[in-house]
PDB file of C-alpha atoms in Angstrom:
ATOM      1  CA  GLU A   1      22.343 -25.485  -3.404  1.00 68.00           C
ATOM      2  CA  THR A   2      20.415 -23.666  -6.133  1.00 71.00           C
ATOM      3  CA  PRO A   3      21.425 -22.178  -9.404  1.00 88.00           C
ATOM      4  CA  ALA A   4      19.077 -19.282  -8.915  1.00 93.00           C
ATOM      5  CA  THR A   5      20.647 -15.982  -8.582  1.00 95.00           C
ATOM      6  CA  HIS A   6      17.759 -14.273  -6.718  1.00 96.00           C
ATOM      7  CA  ALA A   7      14.750 -15.088  -4.597  1.00 94.00           C
ATOM      8  CA  LEU A   8      11.462 -13.043  -4.878  1.00 96.00           C
ATOM      9  CA  PHE A   9       9.343 -12.746  -1.754  1.00 93.00           C
ATOM     10  CA  VAL A  10       5.661 -11.798  -2.197  1.00 95.00           C
ATOM     11  CA  ASP A  11       3.145 -11.611   0.694  1.00 94.00           C
ATOM     12  CA  GLN A  12      -0.273 -12.876  -0.098  1.00 95.00           C
ATOM     13  CA  ASP A  13      -1.865  -9.397   0.451  1.00 96.00           C
ATOM     14  CA  MET A  14       0.152  -7.760  -2.256  1.00 96.00           C
ATOM     15  CA  VAL A  15      -0.826  -6.452  -5.675  1.00 97.00           C
ATOM     16  CA  LEU A  16       2.246  -6.118  -7.840  1.00 97.00           C
ATOM     17  CA  PRO A  17       2.781  -3.973 -10.758  1.00 96.00           C
ATOM     18  CA  ASP A  18       3.531  -5.507 -14.149  1.00 95.00           C
ATOM     19  CA  GLY A  19       7.093  -6.131 -14.641  1.00 95.00           C
ATOM     20  CA  LEU A  20       8.026  -6.114 -10.926  1.00 94.00           C
ATOM     21  CA  PRO A  21      10.771  -8.758 -11.172  1.00 93.00           C
ATOM     22  CA  GLY A  22      12.571  -7.145 -14.058  1.00 95.00           C
ATOM     23  CA  ALA A  23      12.371  -3.633 -12.583  1.00 95.00           C
ATOM     24  CA  LEU A  24      13.850  -4.807  -9.337  1.00 96.00           C
ATOM     25  CA  LEU A  25      16.497  -6.925 -11.102  1.00 96.00           C
ATOM     26  CA  SER A  26      17.617  -3.959 -13.157  1.00 95.00           C
ATOM     27  CA  MET A  27      18.581  -2.135 -10.036  1.00 93.00           C
ATOM     28  CA  ASP A  28      21.377  -4.665  -9.371  1.00 93.00           C
ATOM     29  CA  GLU A  29      21.115  -4.443  -5.469  1.00 95.00           C
ATOM     30  CA  GLU A  30      21.645  -7.224  -3.039  1.00 96.00           C
ATOM     31  CA  VAL A  31      18.251  -6.545  -1.339  1.00 96.00           C
ATOM     32  CA  ILE A  32      15.576  -4.362  -2.944  1.00 96.00           C
ATOM     33  CA  SER A  33      11.770  -3.937  -2.720  1.00 95.00           C
ATOM     34  CA  GLY A  34       8.973  -2.045  -4.391  1.00 95.00           C
ATOM     35  CA  VAL A  35       7.283   0.360  -2.067  1.00 95.00           C
ATOM     36  CA  TYR A  36       3.908  -0.416  -0.428  1.00 95.00           C
ATOM     37  CA  PHE A  37       2.127   1.235   2.417  1.00 94.00           C
ATOM     38  CA  ASP A  38       0.808   0.086   5.673  1.00 93.00           C
ATOM     39  CA  LYS A  39      -2.840  -0.409   6.568  1.00 92.00           C
ATOM     40  CA  SER A  40      -2.926   2.141   9.388  1.00 90.00           C
ATOM     41  CA  GLU A  41      -4.613   5.507   8.998  1.00 89.00           C
ATOM     42  CA  LYS A  42      -1.273   7.095   8.247  1.00 90.00           C
ATOM     43  CA  HIS A  43      -0.612   4.662   5.361  1.00 92.00           C
ATOM     44  CA  ARG A  44       3.119   5.124   5.814  1.00 92.00           C
ATOM     45  CA  PRO A  45       5.681   3.174   3.655  1.00 92.00           C
ATOM     46  CA  CYS A  46       6.298  -0.290   5.246  1.00 90.00           C
ATOM     47  CA  GLY A  47       9.816   0.333   6.256  1.00 88.00           C
ATOM     48  CA  TRP A  48      12.226   1.852   8.710  1.00 88.00           C
ATOM     49  CA  SER A  49      14.838   4.532   8.665  1.00 88.00           C
ATOM     50  CA  CYS A  50      16.340   3.079  11.759  1.00 86.00           C
ATOM     51  CA  ILE A  51      15.679  -0.411  13.270  1.00 80.00           C
ATOM     52  CA  ASP A  52      17.295  -0.167  16.736  1.00 79.00           C
ATOM     53  CA  PRO A  53      15.279   1.762  17.909  1.00 81.00           C
ATOM     54  CA  CYS A  54      12.520   1.276  15.321  1.00 81.00           C
ATOM     55  CA  VAL A  55      11.775   4.569  13.496  1.00 88.00           C
ATOM     56  CA  ARG A  56       9.178   4.241  10.625  1.00 86.00           C
ATOM     57  CA  LEU A  57       9.639   5.913   7.318  1.00 89.00           C
ATOM     58  CA  GLU A  58       7.216   8.775   6.744  1.00 88.00           C
ATOM     59  CA  ASP A  59       7.954   9.378   3.064  1.00 87.00           C
ATOM     60  CA  PHE A  60       9.545   7.716   0.072  1.00 83.00           C
ATOM     61  CA  ASP A  61      11.410   8.751  -3.137  1.00 85.00           C
ATOM     62  CA  ASP A  62       9.579   8.086  -6.312  1.00 89.00           C
ATOM     63  CA  THR A  63      12.418   8.854  -8.502  1.00 89.00           C
ATOM     64  CA  GLY A  64      14.502   5.690  -7.850  1.00 90.00           C
ATOM     65  CA  PRO A  65      16.063   3.440  -5.197  1.00 93.00           C
ATOM     66  CA  ARG A  66      16.463   4.694  -1.705  1.00 92.00           C
ATOM     67  CA  GLN A  67      18.705   3.225   0.965  1.00 92.00           C
ATOM     68  CA  VAL A  68      16.810   2.297   4.127  1.00 92.00           C
ATOM     69  CA  ALA A  69      17.565   0.395   7.327  1.00 90.00           C
ATOM     70  CA  GLY A  70      14.821  -2.081   6.644  1.00 89.00           C
ATOM     71  CA  PHE A  71      11.527  -2.632   4.889  1.00 91.00           C
ATOM     72  CA  GLY A  72       8.756  -5.161   4.806  1.00 89.00           C
ATOM     73  CA  MET A  73       9.297  -8.355   2.756  1.00 90.00           C
ATOM     74  CA  GLY A  74       5.964  -8.089   0.999  1.00 93.00           C
ATOM     75  CA  ALA A  75       7.597  -7.585  -2.509  1.00 96.00           C
ATOM     76  CA  ALA A  76      11.356  -8.020  -2.054  1.00 95.00           C
ATOM     77  CA  LEU A  77      14.005  -9.352  -4.368  1.00 97.00           C
ATOM     78  CA  ILE A  78      17.101 -10.798  -2.628  1.00 96.00           C
ATOM     79  CA  ARG A  79      20.297 -12.255  -4.196  1.00 96.00           C
ATOM     80  CA  THR A  80      20.624 -15.932  -3.148  1.00 94.00           C
ATOM     81  CA  ASP A  81      24.307 -15.369  -2.047  1.00 94.00           C
ATOM     82  CA  VAL A  82      23.006 -13.180   0.773  1.00 94.00           C
ATOM     83  CA  PHE A  83      21.441 -16.236   2.319  1.00 92.00           C
ATOM     84  CA  ARG A  84      24.534 -18.291   1.780  1.00 92.00           C
ATOM     85  CA  ARG A  85      26.657 -15.569   3.618  1.00 93.00           C
ATOM     86  CA  MET A  86      24.061 -15.179   6.241  1.00 90.00           C
ATOM     87  CA  GLU A  87      24.110 -18.963   6.951  1.00 90.00           C
ATOM     88  CA  LYS A  88      27.905 -18.950   7.013  1.00 91.00           C
ATOM     89  CA  LYS A  89      27.886 -15.954   9.551  1.00 90.00           C
ATOM     90  CA  TYR A  90      25.013 -17.254  11.828  1.00 88.00           C
ATOM     91  CA  GLY A  91      25.398 -20.987  11.368  1.00 85.00           C
ATOM     92  CA  ASN A  92      21.593 -21.321  10.841  1.00 79.00           C
ATOM     93  CA  ARG A  93      18.817 -20.715   8.378  1.00 77.00           C
ATOM     94  CA  GLU A  94      16.536 -18.717  10.624  1.00 74.00           C
ATOM     95  CA  TRP A  95      16.395 -15.884   8.203  1.00 70.00           C
ATOM     96  CA  PHE A  96      12.787 -14.948   9.049  1.00 68.00           C
ATOM     97  CA  ARG A  97      12.526 -15.909  12.672  1.00 68.00           C
ATOM     98  CA  SER A  98       9.783 -13.843  14.401  1.00 65.00           C
ATOM     99  CA  GLU A  99      11.124 -11.856  17.297  1.00 64.00           C
ATOM    100  CA  ARG A 100      11.312  -8.293  18.567  1.00 62.00           C
ATOM    101  CA  GLY A 101       9.176  -6.528  15.914  1.00 62.00           C
ATOM    102  CA  GLY A 102       8.518  -9.464  13.646  1.00 73.00           C
ATOM    103  CA  GLU A 103      10.258 -11.591  11.139  1.00 80.00           C
ATOM    104  CA  ASP A 104      10.883  -8.678   8.639  1.00 85.00           C
ATOM    105  CA  LEU A 105      12.811  -6.658  11.167  1.00 83.00           C
ATOM    106  CA  HIS A 106      14.732  -9.746  12.297  1.00 83.00           C
ATOM    107  CA  PHE A 107      15.969 -10.293   8.783  1.00 87.00           C
ATOM    108  CA  CYS A 108      16.774  -6.590   8.379  1.00 88.00           C
ATOM    109  CA  ARG A 109      18.766  -6.508  11.575  1.00 86.00           C
ATOM    110  CA  ARG A 110      20.807  -9.464  10.311  1.00 88.00           C
ATOM    111  CA  LEU A 111      21.433  -7.702   7.041  1.00 90.00           C
ATOM    112  CA  ARG A 112      22.617  -4.617   8.913  1.00 90.00           C
ATOM    113  CA  GLU A 113      24.912  -6.707  11.121  1.00 90.00           C
ATOM    114  CA  MET A 114      26.474  -8.019   7.957  1.00 93.00           C
ATOM    115  CA  GLY A 115      26.832  -4.529   6.387  1.00 93.00           C
ATOM    116  CA  ILE A 116      24.083  -5.031   3.864  1.00 93.00           C
ATOM    117  CA  TRP A 117      21.622  -2.197   3.149  1.00 91.00           C
ATOM    118  CA  PHE A 118      18.056  -2.608   1.980  1.00 92.00           C
ATOM    119  CA  PHE A 119      16.960  -0.529  -1.029  1.00 95.00           C
ATOM    120  CA  VAL A 120      13.414   0.493  -1.851  1.00 94.00           C
ATOM    121  CA  ASP A 121      12.508   1.584  -5.360  1.00 94.00           C
ATOM    122  CA  GLY A 122       9.633   4.086  -5.108  1.00 93.00           C
ATOM    123  CA  ARG A 123       9.061   3.880  -8.859  1.00 94.00           C
ATOM    124  CA  VAL A 124       7.893   0.298  -8.317  1.00 95.00           C
ATOM    125  CA  GLN A 125       4.588   0.923  -6.443  1.00 95.00           C
ATOM    126  CA  CYS A 126       2.644  -2.084  -5.089  1.00 96.00           C
ATOM    127  CA  GLY A 127      -0.891  -2.333  -3.557  1.00 96.00           C
ATOM    128  CA  HIS A 128      -1.507  -3.646  -0.168  1.00 96.00           C
ATOM    129  CA  VAL A 129      -4.849  -5.426   0.144  1.00 96.00           C
ATOM    130  CA  ALA A 130      -7.040  -4.402   3.214  1.00 94.00           C
ATOM    131  CA  ASP A 131     -10.766  -3.581   2.914  1.00 94.00           C
ATOM    132  CA  GLU A 132      -9.425  -1.906  -0.261  1.00 95.00           C
ATOM    133  CA  VAL A 133      -6.084  -1.880  -1.933  1.00 96.00           C
ATOM    134  CA  ILE A 134      -3.855   0.681  -0.246  1.00 95.00           C
ATOM    135  CA  ALA A 135      -1.754   2.449  -2.629  1.00 95.00           C
ATOM    136  CA  VAL A 136       0.239   5.705  -2.953  1.00 93.00           C
ATOM    137  CA  ALA A 137      -2.868   7.718  -3.298  1.00 93.00           C
ATOM    138  CA  HIS A 138      -3.934   6.691   0.224  1.00 94.00           C
ATOM    139  CA  TRP A 139      -0.504   7.815   1.556  1.00 92.00           C
ATOM    140  CA  ARG A 140      -0.838  11.136  -0.188  1.00 92.00           C
ATOM    141  CA  ALA A 141      -4.301  11.662   1.045  1.00 92.00           C
ATOM    142  CA  ALA A 142      -3.250  10.841   4.684  1.00 91.00           C
ATOM    143  CA  ARG A 143      -0.605  13.556   4.534  1.00 87.00           C
ATOM    144  CA  GLU A 144      -2.933  16.226   3.502  1.00 84.00           C
ATOM    145  CA  PRO A 145      -4.008  18.669   6.323  1.00 79.00           C
ATOM    146  CA  ALA A 146      -7.494  18.111   7.480  1.00 70.00           C
ATOM    147  CA  PRO A 147      -9.975  20.642   6.031  1.00 72.00           C
ATOM    148  CA  GLN A 148     -10.711  23.603   8.496  1.00 72.00           C
ATOM    149  CA  LYS A 149     -14.248  23.671   9.828  1.00 74.00           C
ATOM    150  CA  GLU A 150     -16.030  26.932   9.302  1.00 74.00           C
ATOM    151  CA  ALA A 151     -16.938  28.779  12.435  1.00 67.00           C
ATOM    152  CA  VAL A 152     -20.671  29.127  13.019  1.00 68.00           C
ATOM    153  CA  ALA A 153     -21.722  32.693  13.933  1.00 63.00           C
TER     154      ALA A 153
END
């Protein structure tokens, strides 16, 4: 038993903005994350609008928290009572067991089964380290239409 009210999860390949814990705490949600983007060419937000079947987020709201079916755990703040309730419901502590889509989706599926939503705050923008730090500018650039090639006469 811990007196802590929240647990902050941070993946090793994340670049966090200053003030991330306070910004997420101020939202007063059970489970909330800053937004970060995948390392694919599309650089989509690392989350899902639906998790069974998996439907990836294509955009995000940079004006405040958005309810989603699931999100990556790279920069997530979770109330510790969520874990106690989860242990009571499932009888184990396999919160991040890797199966069908990975440990992040497994955790989000359990949240949804318990009626808990995941929120992503698009104002809290994190970097995702690859060959370079993937950020919102990469997502915006990936959404721009490819330039048209001029026809050669």
